[in-house]
Coordinates of C-alpha atoms in Angstrom, one line a residue:
Chain M
X1 CA -155.0 102.7 32.8
X2 CA -153.2 99.3 32.9
X3 CA -156.4 97.6 31.6
X4 CA -156.6 100.1 28.8
X5 CA -153.1 99.4 27.6
X6 CA -153.8 95.7 27.8
X7 CA -157.0 96.1 25.8
X8 CA -155.3 98.2 23.2
X9 CA -152.4 95.7 22.8
X10 CA -155.0 92.9 22.4
X11 CA -156.8 94.8 19.6
X12 CA -153.6 95.8 17.9
X13 CA -152.6 92.1 17.9
X14 CA -155.9 91.0 16.5
X15 CA -155.9 93.7 13.8
X16 CA -152.4 92.9 12.7
X17 CA -153.3 89.2 12.3
X18 CA -156.6 90.1 10.6
X19 CA -154.7 92.4 8.1
X20 CA -152.1 89.8 7.4
X21 CA -154.9 87.3 6.8
X22 CA -157.0 89.5 4.5
X23 CA -154.1 91.1 2.7
X24 CA -153.3 88.5 0.1
X25 CA -156.9 88.1 -0.9
X26 CA -157.6 91.8 -0.9
X27 CA -154.5 92.3 -3.0
X28 CA -155.6 89.7 -5.5
X29 CA -159.0 91.3 -5.7
X30 CA -157.6 94.9 -6.1
X31 CA -154.9 93.7 -8.4
X32 CA -157.5 92.1 -10.6
X33 CA -158.7 95.6 -11.5
X34 CA -155.3 97.0 -12.2
X35 CA -153.3 97.1 -15.4
X36 CA -150.3 94.9 -15.3
X37 CA -147.9 97.8 -15.5
X38 CA -149.5 99.2 -12.3
X39 CA -149.1 96.0 -10.4
X40 CA -145.5 95.5 -11.5
X41 CA -144.5 99.1 -11.2
X42 CA -146.1 100.6 -8.1
X43 CA -147.1 99.6 -4.7
X44 CA -150.3 101.6 -4.3
X45 CA -153.0 99.5 -2.9
X46 CA -156.0 100.8 -4.7
X47 CA -156.1 100.8 -8.5
X48 CA -155.6 104.2 -10.2
X49 CA -158.3 103.3 -12.7
X50 CA -160.6 100.4 -12.1
X51 CA -160.6 98.3 -15.2
X52 CA -162.6 95.1 -15.8
X53 CA -160.8 94.0 -18.9
X54 CA -158.6 91.6 -16.9
X55 CA -161.7 89.5 -16.2
X56 CA -162.7 89.6 -19.8
X57 CA -159.2 88.6 -20.9
X58 CA -159.0 85.8 -18.3
X59 CA -162.4 84.6 -19.2
X60 CA -161.8 84.5 -23.0
X61 CA -158.1 84.5 -23.8
X62 CA -156.8 82.6 -20.8
X63 CA -159.7 80.1 -21.2
X64 CA -161.1 80.7 -17.8
X65 CA -164.6 80.1 -19.1
X66 CA -163.6 76.5 -19.9
X67 CA -161.8 76.1 -16.6
X68 CA -164.8 77.4 -14.7
X69 CA -167.1 75.0 -16.5
X70 CA -164.7 72.1 -15.8
X71 CA -164.4 73.0 -12.2
X72 CA -168.2 73.3 -11.8
X73 CA -168.7 70.0 -13.6
X74 CA -166.1 68.1 -11.5
X75 CA -167.4 69.6 -8.2
X76 CA -171.1 69.0 -8.9
X77 CA -170.7 65.5 -10.2
X78 CA -168.3 64.6 -7.3
X79 CA -170.7 66.0 -4.8
X80 CA -173.8 64.2 -6.1
X81 CA -171.9 60.9 -6.5
X82 CA -170.3 61.1 -3.0
X83 CA -173.7 61.8 -1.4
X84 CA -175.4 58.9 -3.1
X85 CA -172.6 56.5 -2.4
X86 CA -172.1 57.5 1.3
X87 CA -175.8 57.9 2.1
X88 CA -176.5 54.4 0.9
X89 CA -173.5 52.9 2.7
X90 CA -174.4 54.8 5.9
X91 CA -177.9 53.5 5.7
X92 CA -176.8 49.9 5.3
X93 CA -174.3 50.2 8.2
X94 CA -176.6 51.9 10.6
X95 CA -179.8 49.9 9.8
X96 CA -178.7 46.4 8.8
X97 CA -176.8 43.6 10.3
X98 CA -174.6 41.8 7.8
X99 CA -171.4 39.8 7.8
X100 CA -168.3 41.9 7.2
X101 CA -169.8 45.1 8.5
X102 CA -167.0 45.7 11.0
X103 CA -164.5 45.0 8.3
X104 CA -166.1 47.5 6.0
X105 CA -166.2 50.3 8.6
X106 CA -162.6 49.5 9.6
X107 CA -161.6 49.7 5.9
X108 CA -163.2 53.1 5.6
X109 CA -161.4 54.3 8.8
X110 CA -158.1 53.0 7.5
X111 CA -158.3 54.9 4.2
X112 CA -158.3 58.1 6.2
X113 CA -155.1 57.3 8.0
X114 CA -152.9 55.6 5.5
X115 CA -150.8 58.4 3.9
X116 CA -149.2 56.8 0.9
X117 CA -149.6 60.1 -0.9
X118 CA -148.3 60.6 -4.4
X119 CA -147.8 56.8 -5.0
X120 CA -151.4 56.0 -5.5
X121 CA -151.9 58.7 -8.1
X122 CA -149.9 56.6 -10.6
X123 CA -151.9 53.3 -10.3
X124 CA -155.1 55.3 -10.3
X125 CA -154.0 57.0 -13.5
X126 CA -153.0 53.7 -15.1
X127 CA -156.3 52.2 -14.2
X128 CA -158.3 55.1 -15.7
X129 CA -156.2 54.7 -18.9
X130 CA -157.2 51.1 -19.1
X131 CA -160.9 52.0 -18.6
X132 CA -160.5 54.8 -21.2
X133 CA -161.7 57.3 -18.6
X134 CA -158.6 59.5 -18.8
X135 CA -159.7 61.4 -21.9
X136 CA -162.6 63.0 -19.9
X137 CA -162.9 64.3 -16.4
X138 CA -164.9 61.2 -15.3
X139 CA -161.7 59.6 -14.1
X140 CA -161.0 62.5 -11.8
X141 CA -164.6 62.5 -10.6
X142 CA -164.5 58.7 -9.8
X143 CA -161.3 59.0 -7.9
X144 CA -162.6 62.0 -5.9
X145 CA -165.8 60.1 -5.1
X146 CA -163.8 57.1 -4.0
X147 CA -162.2 59.3 -1.2
X148 CA -165.5 59.4 0.7
X149 CA -164.6 58.0 4.1
X150 CA -164.9 61.2 6.1
X151 CA -168.3 62.0 4.5
X152 CA -169.4 58.5 5.2
X153 CA -168.7 58.9 8.9
X154 CA -170.4 62.3 9.1
X155 CA -173.5 60.8 7.5
X156 CA -173.3 57.8 9.7
X157 CA -173.6 60.0 12.8
X158 CA -176.5 61.9 11.3
X159 CA -178.2 58.6 10.4
X160 CA -177.9 57.5 14.0
X161 CA -180.1 60.4 14.9
X162 CA -183.0 59.3 12.8
X163 CA -185.3 57.1 14.8
X164 CA -185.4 53.5 13.7
X165 CA -189.1 53.3 14.4
X166 CA -189.7 55.4 11.3
X167 CA -188.4 52.8 8.9
X168 CA -190.0 50.0 10.8
X169 CA -193.3 51.8 10.3
X170 CA -192.6 52.3 6.7
X171 CA -191.8 48.6 6.4
X172 CA -195.1 47.7 7.9
X173 CA -196.8 50.0 5.4
X174 CA -195.3 47.9 2.6
X175 CA -192.1 49.8 1.8
X176 CA -189.1 47.7 1.0
X177 CA -185.7 49.0 2.1
X178 CA -185.1 50.8 -1.2
X179 CA -188.3 52.8 -1.0
X180 CA -187.8 53.4 2.7
X181 CA -184.3 54.8 1.9
X182 CA -185.6 57.0 -0.8
X183 CA -188.8 58.2 0.8
X184 CA -188.1 58.3 4.5
X185 CA -184.4 58.3 5.1
X186 CA -183.1 60.7 2.5
X187 CA -185.5 63.5 3.2
X188 CA -184.7 63.3 6.9
X189 CA -181.0 63.2 6.2
X190 CA -181.3 66.7 4.7
X191 CA -179.0 68.6 7.2
X192 CA -176.3 65.8 7.0
X193 CA -176.5 65.8 3.2
X194 CA -176.1 69.6 3.2
X195 CA -173.0 69.5 5.3
X196 CA -171.6 66.6 3.3
X197 CA -172.3 68.5 0.1
X198 CA -170.5 71.6 1.4
X199 CA -167.4 69.7 2.4
X200 CA -167.3 67.6 -0.8
X201 CA -167.9 70.5 -3.1
X202 CA -165.1 72.5 -1.4
X203 CA -162.7 69.7 -1.6
X204 CA -163.4 69.0 -5.2
X205 CA -163.4 72.6 -6.2
X206 CA -160.0 73.1 -4.5
X207 CA -158.4 69.9 -5.7
X208 CA -155.2 70.5 -7.7
X209 CA -153.1 67.4 -8.0
X210 CA -155.6 65.0 -9.5
X211 CA -156.9 67.2 -12.3
X212 CA -153.3 68.4 -12.9
X213 CA -152.1 64.9 -13.5
X214 CA -155.1 63.9 -15.6
X215 CA -155.0 67.0 -17.8
X216 CA -151.3 67.2 -18.5
X217 CA -151.9 66.5 -22.2
X218 CA -155.4 68.0 -22.5
X219 CA -155.5 71.6 -21.6
X220 CA -159.2 71.8 -22.5
X221 CA -160.1 69.7 -19.5
X222 CA -158.2 71.7 -17.0
X223 CA -160.0 73.0 -13.9
X224 CA -159.6 76.5 -12.4
X225 CA -156.8 75.5 -10.0
X226 CA -154.9 73.8 -12.7
X227 CA -155.4 76.5 -15.2
X228 CA -154.4 79.2 -12.7
X229 CA -151.2 77.5 -11.6
X230 CA -150.5 77.0 -15.3
X231 CA -150.6 80.7 -16.0
X232 CA -147.7 81.1 -13.7
X233 CA -145.6 78.6 -15.7
X234 CA -146.7 80.1 -19.0
X235 CA -144.1 81.7 -21.3
X236 CA -145.8 85.1 -20.8
X237 CA -146.5 84.6 -17.1
X238 CA -144.1 87.2 -15.9
X239 CA -146.0 89.8 -17.8
X240 CA -149.5 88.7 -16.7
X241 CA -149.8 89.1 -13.0
X242 CA -153.1 90.9 -13.6
X243 CA -154.5 87.9 -15.3
X244 CA -153.3 85.7 -12.5
X245 CA -155.1 88.0 -10.0
X246 CA -158.4 87.9 -12.0
X247 CA -158.1 84.1 -12.4
X248 CA -157.5 83.7 -8.6
X249 CA -160.6 85.8 -7.9
X250 CA -162.7 83.7 -10.3
X251 CA -161.6 80.6 -8.4
X252 CA -161.9 82.0 -4.9
X253 CA -165.1 84.1 -5.1
X254 CA -167.8 81.5 -5.7
X255 CA -166.6 79.4 -2.8
X256 CA -166.2 82.5 -0.6
X257 CA -169.8 83.4 -1.4
X258 CA -171.1 79.9 -0.5
X259 CA -169.0 80.1 2.7
X260 CA -170.3 83.5 3.7
X261 CA -173.9 82.3 3.2
X262 CA -173.3 79.1 5.1
X263 CA -170.7 80.5 7.5
X264 CA -172.3 79.3 10.6
X265 CA -172.9 75.7 9.7
X266 CA -169.6 75.5 8.0
X267 CA -167.7 76.5 11.1
X268 CA -169.8 74.5 13.4
X269 CA -169.5 71.4 11.4
X270 CA -165.7 71.7 11.0
X271 CA -165.5 72.1 14.8
X272 CA -168.1 69.4 15.3
X273 CA -166.2 66.8 13.3
X274 CA -163.6 67.0 16.0
X275 CA -165.9 65.7 18.7
X276 CA -167.0 62.8 16.5
Chain T
X1 CA -185.6 34.1 5.2
X2 CA -186.3 37.6 6.3
X3 CA -182.8 38.3 7.4
X4 CA -181.4 36.8 4.2
X5 CA -183.6 39.2 2.2
X6 CA -182.4 42.1 4.3
X7 CA -178.8 41.0 4.0
X8 CA -179.0 41.2 0.2
X9 CA -180.4 44.7 0.5
X10 CA -177.5 45.7 2.8
X11 CA -174.9 44.4 0.4
X12 CA -176.5 46.2 -2.5
X13 CA -176.5 49.5 -0.6
X14 CA -172.9 49.1 0.4
X15 CA -171.6 47.9 -3.0
X16 CA -170.9 51.2 -4.7
X17 CA -168.8 52.4 -1.7
X18 CA -167.1 49.1 -1.3
X19 CA -166.2 48.7 -5.0
X20 CA -164.9 52.3 -5.2
X21 CA -162.8 51.9 -2.1
X22 CA -161.3 48.6 -3.1
X23 CA -160.6 49.6 -6.7
X24 CA -159.3 53.1 -6.2
X25 CA -158.2 53.0 -2.6
X26 CA -156.9 49.5 -1.8
X27 CA -155.7 48.3 -5.3
X28 CA -153.3 51.3 -5.7
X29 CA -151.6 50.4 -2.4
X30 CA -151.2 46.8 -3.5
X31 CA -149.8 48.0 -6.8
X32 CA -147.2 50.1 -5.0
X33 CA -146.3 47.2 -2.7
X34 CA -145.7 45.0 -5.7
X35 CA -143.6 47.4 -7.6
X36 CA -141.4 48.2 -4.6
X37 CA -139.5 45.0 -5.6
X38 CA -139.3 45.8 -9.3
X39 CA -137.2 47.8 -11.7
X40 CA -139.8 49.4 -13.9
X41 CA -139.6 52.8 -15.7
X42 CA -143.3 52.8 -16.6
X43 CA -142.5 51.6 -20.1
X44 CA -140.6 48.6 -21.5
X45 CA -139.8 45.5 -19.4
X46 CA -140.4 45.2 -15.7
X47 CA -137.8 43.2 -13.8
X48 CA -137.9 41.7 -10.3
X49 CA -134.9 43.0 -8.3
X50 CA -135.8 42.1 -4.8
X51 CA -134.7 44.7 -2.2
X52 CA -132.4 46.6 -4.6
X53 CA -134.6 49.7 -4.6
X54 CA -134.2 49.9 -0.8
X55 CA -130.4 49.7 -1.0
X56 CA -130.5 52.4 -3.6
X57 CA -132.8 54.4 -1.3
X58 CA -130.3 54.1 1.6
X59 CA -127.7 55.9 -0.5
X60 CA -130.0 58.4 -2.1
X61 CA -128.8 61.7 -0.6
X62 CA -131.5 63.6 -2.5
X63 CA -134.2 61.7 -0.7
X64 CA -132.6 62.1 2.8
X65 CA -132.3 65.8 2.1
X66 CA -136.0 65.9 1.3
X67 CA -136.6 64.0 4.6
X68 CA -134.6 66.7 6.4
X69 CA -136.5 69.5 4.6
X70 CA -139.8 67.9 5.4
X71 CA -139.0 68.0 9.1
X72 CA -137.8 71.6 8.9
X73 CA -141.0 72.5 7.0
X74 CA -143.3 70.7 9.3
X75 CA -141.6 71.9 12.4
X76 CA -141.6 75.5 11.3
X77 CA -145.2 75.3 10.3
X78 CA -146.3 73.8 13.6
X79 CA -144.2 76.3 15.7
X80 CA -145.8 79.2 13.7
X81 CA -149.4 78.0 13.5
X82 CA -150.2 76.1 16.7
X83 CA -149.3 78.8 19.3
X84 CA -150.9 81.5 17.1
X85 CA -154.1 79.4 16.6
X86 CA -154.3 78.7 20.3
X87 CA -153.9 82.4 21.3
X88 CA -156.5 83.5 18.7
X89 CA -158.9 80.8 19.9
X90 CA -158.5 81.8 23.6
X91 CA -159.0 85.5 22.7
X92 CA -162.0 84.8 20.5
X93 CA -163.6 82.6 23.1
X94 CA -164.1 85.6 25.4
X95 CA -167.0 87.9 25.1
X96 CA -165.2 90.2 22.7
X97 CA -167.0 92.6 20.4
X98 CA -166.9 91.5 16.8
X99 CA -165.7 88.1 17.6
X100 CA -167.9 86.4 15.0
X101 CA -166.5 88.6 12.3
X102 CA -163.0 88.0 13.4
X103 CA -163.5 84.2 13.6
X104 CA -164.9 84.4 10.0
X105 CA -161.8 86.4 8.8
X106 CA -159.3 84.1 10.4
X107 CA -161.1 81.0 9.1
X108 CA -161.3 82.4 5.5
X109 CA -158.0 81.2 4.2
X110 CA -158.9 77.6 4.9
X111 CA -161.6 77.6 2.2
X112 CA -159.2 78.5 -0.5
X113 CA -157.3 75.9 -2.4
X114 CA -153.7 75.6 -1.3
X115 CA -152.7 75.7 -5.0
X116 CA -154.5 79.0 -5.4
X117 CA -152.9 80.3 -2.2
X118 CA -149.5 79.4 -3.6
X119 CA -150.2 81.2 -6.9
X120 CA -151.3 84.4 -5.1
X121 CA -148.3 84.3 -2.8
X122 CA -146.1 83.7 -5.8
X123 CA -147.1 87.1 -7.1
X124 CA -146.3 88.5 -3.7
X125 CA -143.0 86.9 -3.1
X126 CA -141.4 86.5 -6.5
X127 CA -138.2 88.4 -6.7
X128 CA -138.4 89.9 -10.1
X129 CA -141.7 91.8 -9.9
X130 CA -143.2 90.5 -6.7
X131 CA -145.4 92.9 -4.8
X132 CA -143.6 92.6 -1.5
X133 CA -140.3 93.7 -3.0
X134 CA -141.9 96.6 -4.8
X135 CA -143.5 97.7 -1.6
X136 CA -140.4 97.4 0.5
X137 CA -138.3 99.2 -2.1
X138 CA -140.8 102.0 -2.4
X139 CA -140.8 102.7 1.3
X140 CA -137.1 102.3 1.6
X141 CA -137.1 99.2 3.9
X142 CA -134.7 97.4 1.6
X143 CA -132.3 98.9 -0.9
X144 CA -132.3 96.0 -3.3
X145 CA -134.7 93.2 -4.2
X146 CA -134.7 90.2 -1.8
X147 CA -134.9 86.8 -3.5
X148 CA -137.7 85.5 -1.3
X149 CA -137.9 82.3 -3.4
X150 CA -134.2 81.9 -3.7
X151 CA -132.0 79.4 -1.9
X152 CA -131.6 81.4 1.3
X153 CA -135.3 82.3 2.0
X154 CA -137.3 79.8 0.0
X155 CA -138.0 77.5 3.0
X156 CA -139.1 80.3 5.2
X157 CA -141.4 81.7 2.5
X158 CA -142.9 78.2 2.0
X159 CA -143.5 77.9 5.7
X160 CA -145.2 81.3 5.9
X161 CA -147.5 80.4 3.0
X162 CA -148.4 77.1 4.6
X163 CA -149.0 78.8 8.0
X164 CA -151.2 81.4 6.4
X165 CA -153.5 78.7 5.1
X166 CA -153.5 76.6 8.3
X167 CA -154.0 78.9 11.3
X168 CA -157.7 79.3 10.8
X169 CA -158.4 75.6 10.8
X170 CA -156.6 74.9 14.1
X171 CA -158.1 78.0 15.6
X172 CA -161.5 76.6 14.9
X173 CA -160.7 73.2 16.4
X174 CA -159.2 74.9 19.5
X175 CA -162.4 77.0 19.8
X176 CA -164.5 73.9 19.7
X177 CA -162.4 72.4 22.5
X178 CA -162.6 75.6 24.6
X179 CA -166.3 75.8 24.3
X180 CA -166.5 72.4 26.1
X181 CA -164.8 73.8 29.2
X182 CA -167.5 74.7 31.8
X183 CA -167.7 78.4 32.4
X184 CA -168.1 78.0 36.2
X185 CA -164.6 76.6 36.5
X186 CA -163.4 80.1 35.6
X187 CA -165.9 81.8 37.8
X188 CA -165.0 79.8 40.9
X189 CA -161.3 80.2 40.2
X190 CA -161.6 84.0 39.9
X191 CA -163.5 84.0 43.2
X192 CA -160.5 82.3 44.6
X193 CA -158.4 85.1 43.3
X194 CA -156.8 83.5 40.2
X195 CA -155.8 85.9 37.5
X196 CA -156.1 85.4 33.7
X197 CA -152.7 84.0 33.3
X198 CA -153.1 81.5 36.1
X199 CA -156.5 80.5 34.7
X200 CA -154.8 79.8 31.3
X201 CA -152.1 77.6 32.7
X202 CA -154.1 75.8 35.4
X203 CA -157.6 75.5 33.8
X204 CA -157.5 76.1 30.0
X205 CA -154.5 74.2 29.0
X206 CA -155.1 71.0 31.1
X207 CA -158.8 71.0 30.2
X208 CA -157.9 71.4 26.6
X209 CA -155.4 68.5 26.8
X210 CA -157.2 65.9 24.8
X211 CA -158.2 68.4 22.1
X212 CA -154.6 69.7 22.0
X213 CA -153.2 66.3 21.6
X214 CA -155.6 65.5 18.7
X215 CA -155.0 68.8 17.0
X216 CA -151.2 68.4 17.3
X217 CA -151.4 64.9 15.9
X218 CA -153.6 66.2 13.0
X219 CA -151.2 69.0 12.4
X220 CA -148.1 66.8 12.3
X221 CA -149.7 64.4 9.8
X222 CA -151.0 67.1 7.5
X223 CA -147.7 69.0 7.5
X224 CA -145.6 65.9 6.8
X225 CA -148.0 65.0 4.0
X226 CA -148.5 68.3 2.3
X227 CA -146.7 69.1 -0.8
X228 CA -149.3 70.7 -3.1
X229 CA -148.6 74.3 -2.3
X230 CA -144.8 73.7 -2.4
X231 CA -145.2 72.1 -5.8
X232 CA -146.9 75.2 -7.1
X233 CA -144.8 77.8 -5.3
X234 CA -141.3 76.5 -5.8
X235 CA -141.5 73.0 -7.3
X236 CA -139.1 71.9 -4.6
X237 CA -136.5 74.3 -5.8
X238 CA -134.2 76.2 -5.9
X239 CA -131.6 73.5 -5.9
X240 CA -133.8 71.2 -3.9
X241 CA -134.0 73.6 -1.0
X242 CA -137.7 73.1 -0.5
X243 CA -138.0 69.5 -1.7
X244 CA -140.1 67.5 0.6
X245 CA -140.6 63.8 0.8
X246 CA -143.9 63.4 -1.0
X247 CA -142.9 65.9 -3.7
X248 CA -139.9 63.8 -4.3
X249 CA -142.1 60.7 -4.6
X250 CA -144.4 62.6 -7.0
X251 CA -141.5 63.4 -9.2
X252 CA -140.5 59.8 -9.5
X253 CA -144.0 59.0 -10.9
X254 CA -144.7 62.0 -13.1
X255 CA -142.4 63.8 -15.4
X256 CA -141.9 67.3 -14.1
X257 CA -140.6 70.1 -16.3
X258 CA -138.5 71.9 -13.8
X259 CA -135.2 73.6 -13.7
X260 CA -134.5 72.5 -10.1
X261 CA -134.3 68.8 -10.3
X262 CA -134.9 66.5 -13.2
X263 CA -135.5 63.0 -12.2
X264 CA -136.1 59.9 -14.3
X265 CA -139.5 58.5 -14.0
X266 CA -139.1 55.3 -12.0
X267 CA -142.2 53.4 -10.8
X268 CA -140.4 50.7 -8.9
X269 CA -138.0 53.0 -7.1
X270 CA -140.8 55.5 -6.5
X271 CA -143.0 52.9 -4.9
X272 CA -140.1 52.0 -2.5
X273 CA -139.5 55.7 -1.7
X274 CA -143.3 56.2 -1.2
X275 CA -143.5 53.2 1.1
X276 CA -140.5 54.3 3.3
X277 CA -142.0 57.8 3.4
X278 CA -145.3 56.5 4.6
X279 CA -143.4 54.5 7.2
X280 CA -141.6 57.6 8.4
X281 CA -144.8 59.5 8.7
X282 CA -146.3 56.6 10.6
X283 CA -143.3 56.3 12.9
X284 CA -143.5 60.0 13.8
X285 CA -147.2 59.7 14.6
X286 CA -146.5 56.6 16.7
X287 CA -143.7 58.3 18.6
X288 CA -145.9 61.3 19.2
X289 CA -148.7 59.2 20.4
X290 CA -146.5 57.4 22.9
X291 CA -145.0 60.6 24.1
X292 CA -148.3 62.3 24.7
X293 CA -149.6 59.2 26.5
X294 CA -146.6 59.4 28.9
X295 CA -147.3 63.1 29.4
X296 CA -150.9 62.2 30.2
X297 CA -149.8 59.9 33.0
X298 CA -147.4 62.5 34.4
X299 CA -150.3 65.1 34.8

């Protein structure tokens, strides 16, 4: 009897936490199918009539088609760029001896721990203005790529697991370090690159401040996160909770899908990065 | 000759990373360190003023309020998230039915952007037509709307929103730590007659020590640093009640259209505030490290 009560209490606790966790997302999802009047007026969970027009409105009127494209562009470019930069650097650090190697690794480690926060945004912005990269999203992408230290360390540990004999053999066969990197190392680095891609893509997709700062004067370049937060400031925001919900779902669902598909490796790697 | 040749290769492989880090990571810090000593509004003349920014900072009550708020925010967030994350991790580390699904559910918030989380919670908590108020009114829990984002409750609301997004992450880190504890320790202790509670206090917690220390450290740094969701949820308002250090710094660098606090853009002063803020975060981390080391020795 006592065990039964204990077990029930445990499950009630777990269910309550689960409901609290799921509730906001479920609410956004359900709300995205309601009319605005229904969201504002009532507290029924399920929509009375399921309508899809919020998505059409968000997609067209609230420019979420542009936002989605921008988000996809920033995230994809950042992911590709980060992987190239970090894989090359990890290859050099793991396979070659060169002066200043320790300094370089120390520099990468330091960038992860110095928390100067909002200050660096300004000089980064000024720099991009000087390079004329502030009128496109390339400035944002370059800055996001530059924050690659954690991915570098992840790839470094994966690189460590690839036997060195392989590239020596390749060298014997007439490969130079570039072709060895391209033909031998990169294919073998697959799992590491996958994890790195997942992390980088998620970070870039979710980034708010950088694109916000860079697109203050050019709404056409806004990403999903920026456009969505903008809806809430908009003159008509109070009346458009339904659009906010649809927009939120547009920004959450793609990542949620990737996450469900890659659930296991996602969780394992996040946990694994602790052991480092 | 051969090593020379390989050296050149190494440098060319490392160049993109190094250049990006130097230009976009190191240079901005140098920029800030230089402007700490300047009076510069971002336009017009820049003027060297020595340590004047720091004397101004010492008397800036708005900044010190934001420091206070940051500690309330971080403290509240940690008190809410860490115990909950630990409990969930311990439960989900047992052979429970559906634990994979539950792990997935609890981890889900961490993949959503904190800005998006803030927007969704804004629709829940805002006082005018927020979903929470409508719900509570309908079921008669409250008789008039509660101003969740008003001066009285805004901080608590911000903390709850932050906690919602953070529990899953810490849970996962704790889970990873728990899985490294050998199962036979529990088996032999239960042979010796230890109950679940004793096992938790005498095996789980001590064995989890190093992980616990690291996670707490991580949690302290991220909660002192975080301002993105606050920026979207309340913009630091109302009347500066949820203003945190880095949000204050941000406002000195970028014009913010907000009803709560309108600051002048001031790059020099902002750099000084940013520097002191980073020092404060660093000092807290250092104090924590020293304290946890002492605790280590006591065990």
